[in-house]
Tab-separated table of C-alpha atoms in Angstrom:
chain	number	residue	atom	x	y	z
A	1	UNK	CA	41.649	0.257	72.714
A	2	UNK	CA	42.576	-1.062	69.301
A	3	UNK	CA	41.866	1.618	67.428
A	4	UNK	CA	43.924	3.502	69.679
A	5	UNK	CA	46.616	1.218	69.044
A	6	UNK	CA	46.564	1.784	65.186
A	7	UNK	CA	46.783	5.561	65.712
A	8	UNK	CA	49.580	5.199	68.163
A	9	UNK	CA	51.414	2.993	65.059
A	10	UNK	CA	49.802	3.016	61.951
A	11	UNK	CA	52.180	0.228	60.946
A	12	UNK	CA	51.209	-2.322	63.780
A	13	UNK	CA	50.014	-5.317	61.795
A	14	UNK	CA	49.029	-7.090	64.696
A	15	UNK	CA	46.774	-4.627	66.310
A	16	UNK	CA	45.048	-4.204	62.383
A	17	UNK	CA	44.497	-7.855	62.642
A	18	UNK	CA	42.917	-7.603	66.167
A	19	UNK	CA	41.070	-4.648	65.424
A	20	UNK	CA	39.794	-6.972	62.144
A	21	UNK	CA	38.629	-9.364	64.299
A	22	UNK	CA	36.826	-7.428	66.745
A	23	UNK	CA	34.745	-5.903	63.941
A	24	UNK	CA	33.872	-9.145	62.674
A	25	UNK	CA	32.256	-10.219	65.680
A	26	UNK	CA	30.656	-7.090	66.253
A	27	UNK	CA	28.919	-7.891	62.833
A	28	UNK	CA	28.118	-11.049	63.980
A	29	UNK	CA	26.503	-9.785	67.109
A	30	UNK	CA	24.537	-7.115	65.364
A	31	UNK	CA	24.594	-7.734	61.964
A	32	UNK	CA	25.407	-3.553	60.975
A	33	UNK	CA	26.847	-3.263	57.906
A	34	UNK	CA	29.400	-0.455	58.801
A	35	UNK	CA	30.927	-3.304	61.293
A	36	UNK	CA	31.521	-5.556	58.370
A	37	UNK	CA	33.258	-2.963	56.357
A	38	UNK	CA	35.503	-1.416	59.413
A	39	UNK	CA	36.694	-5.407	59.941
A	40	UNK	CA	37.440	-5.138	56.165
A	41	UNK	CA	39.759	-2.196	56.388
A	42	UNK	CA	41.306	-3.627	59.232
A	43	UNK	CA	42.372	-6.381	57.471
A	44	UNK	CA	43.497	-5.106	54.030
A	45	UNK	CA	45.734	-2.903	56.303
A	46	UNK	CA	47.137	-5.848	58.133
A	47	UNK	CA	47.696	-8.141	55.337
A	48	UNK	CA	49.263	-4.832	52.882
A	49	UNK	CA	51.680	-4.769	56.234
A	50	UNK	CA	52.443	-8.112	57.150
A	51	UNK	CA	50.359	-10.853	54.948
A	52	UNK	CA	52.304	-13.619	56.240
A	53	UNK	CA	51.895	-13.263	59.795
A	54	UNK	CA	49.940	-16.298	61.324
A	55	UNK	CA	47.684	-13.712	63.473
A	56	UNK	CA	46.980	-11.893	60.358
A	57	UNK	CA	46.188	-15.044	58.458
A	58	UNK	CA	44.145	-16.186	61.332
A	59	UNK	CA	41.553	-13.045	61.308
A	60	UNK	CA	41.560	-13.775	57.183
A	61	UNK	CA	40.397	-17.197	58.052
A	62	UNK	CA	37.347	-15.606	61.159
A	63	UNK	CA	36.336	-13.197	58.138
A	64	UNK	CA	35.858	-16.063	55.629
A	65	UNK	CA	34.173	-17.582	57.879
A	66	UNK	CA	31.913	-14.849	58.743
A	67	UNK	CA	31.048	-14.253	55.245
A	68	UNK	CA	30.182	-17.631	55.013
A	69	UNK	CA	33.184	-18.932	52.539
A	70	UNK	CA	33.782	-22.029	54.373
A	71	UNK	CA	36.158	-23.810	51.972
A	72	UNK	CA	38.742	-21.271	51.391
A	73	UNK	CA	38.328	-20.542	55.568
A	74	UNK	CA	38.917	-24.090	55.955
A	75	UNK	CA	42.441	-23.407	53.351
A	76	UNK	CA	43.466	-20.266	55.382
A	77	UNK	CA	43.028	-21.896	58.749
A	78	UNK	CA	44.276	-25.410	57.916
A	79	UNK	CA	47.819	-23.182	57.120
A	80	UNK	CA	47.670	-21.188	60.607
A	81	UNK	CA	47.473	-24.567	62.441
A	82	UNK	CA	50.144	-26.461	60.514
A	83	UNK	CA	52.392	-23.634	61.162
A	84	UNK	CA	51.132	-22.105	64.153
A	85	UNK	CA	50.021	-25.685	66.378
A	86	UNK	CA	49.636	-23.196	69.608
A	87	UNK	CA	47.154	-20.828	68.499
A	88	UNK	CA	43.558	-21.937	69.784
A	89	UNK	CA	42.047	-19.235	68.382
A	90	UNK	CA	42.365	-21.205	64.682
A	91	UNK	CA	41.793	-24.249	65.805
A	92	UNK	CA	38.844	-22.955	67.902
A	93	UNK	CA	37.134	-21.142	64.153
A	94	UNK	CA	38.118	-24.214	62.640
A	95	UNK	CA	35.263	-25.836	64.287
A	96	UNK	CA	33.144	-23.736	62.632
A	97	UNK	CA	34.211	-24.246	59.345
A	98	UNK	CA	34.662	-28.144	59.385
A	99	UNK	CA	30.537	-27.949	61.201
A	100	UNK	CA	29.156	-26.218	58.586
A	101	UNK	CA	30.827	-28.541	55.642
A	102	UNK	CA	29.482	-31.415	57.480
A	103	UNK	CA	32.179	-33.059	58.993
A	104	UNK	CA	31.380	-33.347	62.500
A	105	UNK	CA	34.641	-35.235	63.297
A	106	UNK	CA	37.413	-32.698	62.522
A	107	UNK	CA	34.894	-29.928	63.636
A	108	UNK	CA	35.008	-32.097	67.351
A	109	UNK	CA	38.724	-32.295	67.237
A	110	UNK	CA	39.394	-28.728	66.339
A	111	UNK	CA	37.230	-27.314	68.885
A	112	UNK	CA	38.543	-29.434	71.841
A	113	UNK	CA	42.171	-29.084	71.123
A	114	UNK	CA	41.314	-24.740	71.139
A	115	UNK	CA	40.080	-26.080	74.480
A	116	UNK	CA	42.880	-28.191	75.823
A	117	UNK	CA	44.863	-24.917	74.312
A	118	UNK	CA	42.746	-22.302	76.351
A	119	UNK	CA	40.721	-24.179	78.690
A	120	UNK	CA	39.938	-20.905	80.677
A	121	UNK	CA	38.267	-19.092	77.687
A	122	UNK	CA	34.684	-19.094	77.193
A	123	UNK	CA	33.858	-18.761	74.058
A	124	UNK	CA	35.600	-22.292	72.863
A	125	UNK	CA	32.929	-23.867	74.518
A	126	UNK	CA	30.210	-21.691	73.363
A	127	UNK	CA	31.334	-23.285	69.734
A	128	UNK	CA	31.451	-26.978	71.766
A	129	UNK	CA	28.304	-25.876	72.685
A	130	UNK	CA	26.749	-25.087	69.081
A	131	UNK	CA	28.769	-27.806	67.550
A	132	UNK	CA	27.078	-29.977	69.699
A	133	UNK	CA	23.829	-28.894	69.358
A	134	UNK	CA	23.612	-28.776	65.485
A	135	UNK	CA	24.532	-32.276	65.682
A	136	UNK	CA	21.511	-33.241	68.277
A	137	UNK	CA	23.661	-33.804	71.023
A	138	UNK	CA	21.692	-31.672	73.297
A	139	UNK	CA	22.895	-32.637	77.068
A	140	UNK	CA	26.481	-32.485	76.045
A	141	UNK	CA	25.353	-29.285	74.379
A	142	UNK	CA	23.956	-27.644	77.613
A	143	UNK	CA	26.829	-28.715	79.442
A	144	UNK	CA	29.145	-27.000	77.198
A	145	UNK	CA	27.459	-23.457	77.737
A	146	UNK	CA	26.582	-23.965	81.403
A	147	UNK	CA	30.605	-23.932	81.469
A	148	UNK	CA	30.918	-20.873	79.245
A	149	UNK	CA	28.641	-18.828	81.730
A	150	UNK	CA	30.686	-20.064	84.468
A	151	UNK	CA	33.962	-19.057	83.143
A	152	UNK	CA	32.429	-15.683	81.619
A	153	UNK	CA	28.986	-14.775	83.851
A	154	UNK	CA	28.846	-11.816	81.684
A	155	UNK	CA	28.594	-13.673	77.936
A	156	UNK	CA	25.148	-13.062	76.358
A	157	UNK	CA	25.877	-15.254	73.731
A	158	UNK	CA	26.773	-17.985	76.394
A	159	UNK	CA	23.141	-17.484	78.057
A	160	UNK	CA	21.770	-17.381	74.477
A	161	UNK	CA	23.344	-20.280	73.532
A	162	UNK	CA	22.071	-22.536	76.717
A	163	UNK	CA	18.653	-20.888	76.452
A	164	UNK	CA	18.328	-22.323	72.601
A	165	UNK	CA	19.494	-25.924	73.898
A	166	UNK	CA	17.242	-25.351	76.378
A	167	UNK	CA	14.374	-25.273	73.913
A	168	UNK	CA	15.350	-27.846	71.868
A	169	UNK	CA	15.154	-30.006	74.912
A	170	UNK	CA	11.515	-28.623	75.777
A	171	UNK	CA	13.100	-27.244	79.397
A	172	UNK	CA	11.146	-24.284	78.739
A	173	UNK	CA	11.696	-22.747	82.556
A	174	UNK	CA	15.346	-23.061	82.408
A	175	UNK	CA	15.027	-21.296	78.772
A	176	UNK	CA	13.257	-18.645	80.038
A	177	UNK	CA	15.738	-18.274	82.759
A	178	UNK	CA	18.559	-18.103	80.770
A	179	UNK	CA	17.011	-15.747	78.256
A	180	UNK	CA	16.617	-13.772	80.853
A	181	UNK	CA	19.903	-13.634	81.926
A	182	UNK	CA	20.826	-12.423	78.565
A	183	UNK	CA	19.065	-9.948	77.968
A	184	UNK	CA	19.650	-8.409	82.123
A	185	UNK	CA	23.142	-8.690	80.676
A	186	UNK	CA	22.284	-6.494	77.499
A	187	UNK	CA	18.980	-6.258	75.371
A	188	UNK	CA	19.707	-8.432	72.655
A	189	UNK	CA	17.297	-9.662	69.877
A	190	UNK	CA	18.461	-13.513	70.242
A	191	UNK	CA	17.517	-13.059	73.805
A	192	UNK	CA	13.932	-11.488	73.259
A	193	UNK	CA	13.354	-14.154	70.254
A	194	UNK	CA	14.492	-17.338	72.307
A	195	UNK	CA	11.778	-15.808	75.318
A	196	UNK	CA	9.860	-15.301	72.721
A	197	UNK	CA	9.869	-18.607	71.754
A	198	UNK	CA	9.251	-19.913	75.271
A	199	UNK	CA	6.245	-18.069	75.465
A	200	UNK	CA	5.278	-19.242	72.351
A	201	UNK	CA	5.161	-22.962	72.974
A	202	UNK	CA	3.874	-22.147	76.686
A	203	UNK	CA	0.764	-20.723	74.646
A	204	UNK	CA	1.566	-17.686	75.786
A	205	UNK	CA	0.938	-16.132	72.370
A	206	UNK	CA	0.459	-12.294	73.583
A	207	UNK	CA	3.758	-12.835	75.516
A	208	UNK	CA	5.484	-14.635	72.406
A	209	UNK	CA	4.417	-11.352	69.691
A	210	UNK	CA	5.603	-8.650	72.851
A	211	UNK	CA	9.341	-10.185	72.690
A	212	UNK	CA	9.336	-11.417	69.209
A	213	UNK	CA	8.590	-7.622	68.362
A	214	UNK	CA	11.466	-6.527	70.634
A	215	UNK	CA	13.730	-8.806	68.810
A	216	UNK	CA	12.858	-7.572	65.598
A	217	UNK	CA	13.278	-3.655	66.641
A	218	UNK	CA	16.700	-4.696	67.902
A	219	UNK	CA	17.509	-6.404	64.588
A	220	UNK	CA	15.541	-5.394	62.110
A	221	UNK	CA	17.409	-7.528	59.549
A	222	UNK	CA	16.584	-11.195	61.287
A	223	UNK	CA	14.431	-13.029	58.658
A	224	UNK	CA	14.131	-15.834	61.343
A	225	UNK	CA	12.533	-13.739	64.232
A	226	UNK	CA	10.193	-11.981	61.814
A	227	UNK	CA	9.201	-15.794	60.640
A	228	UNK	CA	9.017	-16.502	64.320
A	229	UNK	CA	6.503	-13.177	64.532
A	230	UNK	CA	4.443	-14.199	61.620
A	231	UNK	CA	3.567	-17.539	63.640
A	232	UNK	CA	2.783	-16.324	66.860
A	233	UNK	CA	0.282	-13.924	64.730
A	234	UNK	CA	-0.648	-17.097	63.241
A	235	UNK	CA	-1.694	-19.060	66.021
A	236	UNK	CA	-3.349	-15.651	67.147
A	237	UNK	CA	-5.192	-15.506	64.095
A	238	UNK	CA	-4.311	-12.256	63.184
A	239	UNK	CA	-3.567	-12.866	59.439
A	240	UNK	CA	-3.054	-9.725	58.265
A	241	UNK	CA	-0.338	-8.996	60.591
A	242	UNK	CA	0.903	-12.729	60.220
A	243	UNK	CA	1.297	-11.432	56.381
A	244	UNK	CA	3.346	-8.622	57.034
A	245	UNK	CA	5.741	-10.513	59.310
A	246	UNK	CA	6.569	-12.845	56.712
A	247	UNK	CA	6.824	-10.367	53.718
A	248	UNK	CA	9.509	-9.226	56.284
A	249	UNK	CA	10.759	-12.350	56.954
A	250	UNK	CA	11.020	-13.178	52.992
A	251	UNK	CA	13.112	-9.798	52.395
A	252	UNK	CA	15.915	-10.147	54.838
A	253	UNK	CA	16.158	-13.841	53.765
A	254	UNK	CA	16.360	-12.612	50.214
A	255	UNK	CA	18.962	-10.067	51.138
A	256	UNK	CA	21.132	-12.671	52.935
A	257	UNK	CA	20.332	-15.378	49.969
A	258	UNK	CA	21.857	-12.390	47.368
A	259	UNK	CA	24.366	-11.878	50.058
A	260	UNK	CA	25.923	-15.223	50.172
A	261	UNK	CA	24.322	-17.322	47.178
A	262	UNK	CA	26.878	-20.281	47.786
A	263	UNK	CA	24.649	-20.884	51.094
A	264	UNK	CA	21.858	-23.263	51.160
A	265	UNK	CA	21.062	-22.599	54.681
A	266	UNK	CA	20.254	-19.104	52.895
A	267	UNK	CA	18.378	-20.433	49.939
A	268	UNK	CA	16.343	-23.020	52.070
A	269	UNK	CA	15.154	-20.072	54.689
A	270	UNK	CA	14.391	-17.901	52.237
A	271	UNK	CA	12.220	-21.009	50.502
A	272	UNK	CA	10.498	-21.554	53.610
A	273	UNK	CA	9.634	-17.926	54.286
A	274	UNK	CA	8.474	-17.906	50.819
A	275	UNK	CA	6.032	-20.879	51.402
A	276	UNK	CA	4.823	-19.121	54.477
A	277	UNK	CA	4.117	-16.146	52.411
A	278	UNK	CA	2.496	-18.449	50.111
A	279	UNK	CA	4.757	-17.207	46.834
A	280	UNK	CA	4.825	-20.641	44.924
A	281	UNK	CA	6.975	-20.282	42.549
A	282	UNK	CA	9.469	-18.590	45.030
A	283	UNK	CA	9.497	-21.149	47.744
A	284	UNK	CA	9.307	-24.184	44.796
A	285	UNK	CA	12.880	-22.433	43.406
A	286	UNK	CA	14.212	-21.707	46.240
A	287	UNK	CA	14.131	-25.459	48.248
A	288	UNK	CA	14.893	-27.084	44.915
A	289	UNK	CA	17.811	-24.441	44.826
A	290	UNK	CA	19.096	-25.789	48.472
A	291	UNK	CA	18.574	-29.515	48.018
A	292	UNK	CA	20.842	-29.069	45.076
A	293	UNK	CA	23.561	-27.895	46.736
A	294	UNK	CA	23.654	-29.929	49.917
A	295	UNK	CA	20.958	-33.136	49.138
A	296	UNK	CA	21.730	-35.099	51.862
A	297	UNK	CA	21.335	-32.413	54.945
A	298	UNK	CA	18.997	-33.147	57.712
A	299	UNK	CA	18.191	-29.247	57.823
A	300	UNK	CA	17.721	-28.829	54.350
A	301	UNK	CA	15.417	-32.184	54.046
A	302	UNK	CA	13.560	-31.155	57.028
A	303	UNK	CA	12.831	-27.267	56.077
A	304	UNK	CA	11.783	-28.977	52.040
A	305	UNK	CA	9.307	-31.445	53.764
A	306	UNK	CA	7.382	-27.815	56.006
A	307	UNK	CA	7.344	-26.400	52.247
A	308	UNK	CA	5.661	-29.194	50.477
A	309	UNK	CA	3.670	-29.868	53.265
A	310	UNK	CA	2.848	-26.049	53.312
A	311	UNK	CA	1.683	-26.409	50.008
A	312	UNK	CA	-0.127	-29.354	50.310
A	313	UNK	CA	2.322	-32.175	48.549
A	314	UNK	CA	2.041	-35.015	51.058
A	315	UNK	CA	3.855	-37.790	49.918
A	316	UNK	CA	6.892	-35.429	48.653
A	317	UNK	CA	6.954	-34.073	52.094
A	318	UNK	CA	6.711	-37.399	53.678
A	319	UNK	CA	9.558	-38.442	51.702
A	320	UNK	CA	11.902	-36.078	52.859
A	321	UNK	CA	10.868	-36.229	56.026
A	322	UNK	CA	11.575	-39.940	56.247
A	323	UNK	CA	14.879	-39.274	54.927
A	324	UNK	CA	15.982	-36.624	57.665
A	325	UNK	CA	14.913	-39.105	60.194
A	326	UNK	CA	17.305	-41.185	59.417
A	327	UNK	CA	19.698	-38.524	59.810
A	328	UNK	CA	18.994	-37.975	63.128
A	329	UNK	CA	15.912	-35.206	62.796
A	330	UNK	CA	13.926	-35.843	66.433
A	331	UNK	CA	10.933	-36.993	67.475
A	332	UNK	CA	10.139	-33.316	69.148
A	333	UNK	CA	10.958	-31.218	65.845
A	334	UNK	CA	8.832	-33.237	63.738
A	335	UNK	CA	6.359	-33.293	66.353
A	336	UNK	CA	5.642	-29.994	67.485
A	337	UNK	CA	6.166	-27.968	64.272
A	338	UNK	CA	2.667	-26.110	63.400
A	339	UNK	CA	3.412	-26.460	59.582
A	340	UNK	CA	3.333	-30.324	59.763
A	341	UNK	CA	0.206	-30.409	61.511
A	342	UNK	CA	-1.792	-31.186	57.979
A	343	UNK	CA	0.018	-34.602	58.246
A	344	UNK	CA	-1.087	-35.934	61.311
A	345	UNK	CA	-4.173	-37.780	60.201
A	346	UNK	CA	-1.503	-39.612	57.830
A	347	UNK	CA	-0.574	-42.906	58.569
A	348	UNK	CA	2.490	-42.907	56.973
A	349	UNK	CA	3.694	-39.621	59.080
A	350	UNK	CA	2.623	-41.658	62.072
A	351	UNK	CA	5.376	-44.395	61.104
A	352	UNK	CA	8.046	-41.725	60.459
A	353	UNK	CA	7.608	-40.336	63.804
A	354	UNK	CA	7.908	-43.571	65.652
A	355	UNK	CA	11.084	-43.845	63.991
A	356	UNK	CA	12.371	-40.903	65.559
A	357	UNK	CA	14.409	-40.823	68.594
């Protein structure tokens, strides 16, 4: 409908900056590259017709934030909301941005006051609901989707999104359920790979490779569900497979690490993968790479600690691990995480995990 909009009037900045922001979460749904450039156009044509119009602005703001540019999304989006108080649609990819530089405050605010905006939409509390679970809130987390499939039965992202809380809660039958749900409502990799993932700690290992192969025909580019593939293969002990998963794994997290080198998440992945793939010097580079950037993250301390321990460093991976417990890593993460299991017999790791919650 958009697009038939711009050929209707060619000179409809709105409808450019719409069409922009339809694109960009098409990208972020399926990760195609023609989606990314088609939201690009859009917006160069909306802000060469009208760059100071606050819905224009906005979709600048979702595309920085897409590409992963978080401080100069947080700029562009700080200016819609001073000058534009009523538009929950900034305030609600504000969230977003303020999340991902750490502030878990302003990220909070900015999401609920999209929601006190817009109470009726959906997707604000699908980013409630990731807000809350990147910050271990995990009840409050679930809550937040179950509401966003209630208001919008037809979200896949909403199932998605409660079926991954689900798991990090170890509520492995409601996961299931709900990644069921998603994928009834289209077949979608983050579906196949959180059932996948159900099946996996069920034991179900055959299960686990079947939808963790799904998800990675459905998006090829995933470097997280190909990791996910190589340790079902793993646990199956089909190593040469396991291998070729997580040469996989390592080249779309290399790809998005080129793609977005600012990114730690990025560089820490693409460490890990590197580990599992048992390239040294890669995964050594790589998590040293991350930990400069952002040394005090609970993700990046945690995913350093699987590579030393991967490697066979103990006390280095001890000592990060320590140190993301008392961020808030859990009890469960630490605990049922296959690359940690060389640390059990240590009685230092014993103490760390009774200092989780």
């Amino acid at each position: 409908m958009l697009n038939r909009a711009v050929e209707a009037d060619t000179k409809l900045a709105v409808a450019w900056a719409r069409l922009s922001e339809a694109y960009w979460l098409r990208y972020q749904e399926t990760r195609r590259e023609t989606f990314r450039e088609e939201a690009r156009r859009a917006l160069a044509k909306a802000l060469l017709l009208a760059p100071g119009l606050p819905v224009v602005q906005y979709t600048r703001g979702r595309g920085l934030l897409v590409e992963k540019k978080y401080q100069e999304a947080k700029e562009v989006l700080e200016q819609v909301v001073a000058k534009t108080p009523g538009m929950d649609l900034a305030w609600a990819n504000l969230g977003p941005v303020y999340r991902e530089l750490g502030d878990y405050g302003k990220a909070r605010h900015a999401v609920e006051t999209a929601i006190d905006l817009n109470p009726e939409y959906f997707r604000h509390r699908v980013y409630l609901g990731l807000l809350l679970y990147k910050f271990g809130e995990f009840d409050r987390s679930a809550a937040a989707y179950q509401k966003a499939t209630e208001l919008n039965r037809a979200s896949f992202s909403a199932w998605n999104g409660l079926a991954t809380t689900y798991l990090a809660m170890h509520r492995f039958l409601d996961a299931e359920t709900a990644s069921t749900q998603s994928i009834r409502i289209d077949e979608n990799a983050t579906g196949f790979s959180n059932l996948g993932t159900v099946y996996y700690y069920e034991n179900r290992l055959e299960d686990a490779v079947t939808n963790y192969t799904r998800a990675t025909e459905l998006d090829p580019g995933a470097a997280d569900t190909w990791g996910n593939l190589g340790d079902a293969l793993t646990m199956l002990k089909r190593d040469k497979d396991a291998r070729a998963a997580y040469g996989r794994a390592v080249e779309a997290a290399r790809l998005e690490a080129e793609r977005v080198p600012t990114d730690p998440r990025a560089h820490i992945m693409l460490g890990l993968y590197c580990a599992r793939a048992r390239d040294r010097e890669c995964a050594s580079g790589e998590r040293d790479r991350a930990a400069n950037m952002q040394p005090a993250s609970l993700e990046i301390l945690f995913r350093s600690a699987v590579v030393y321990s991967i490697f066979g460093e103990t006390e280095k991976a001890l000592d990060r691990l320590e140190k993301a417990v008392k961020l808030g890593l859990s009890k469960s993460e630490i605990a049922n995480h296959p690359d940690l299991i060389p640390l059990h017999g240590n009685p230092r790791y014993q103490k760390i995990l009774d200092m989780a919650s």
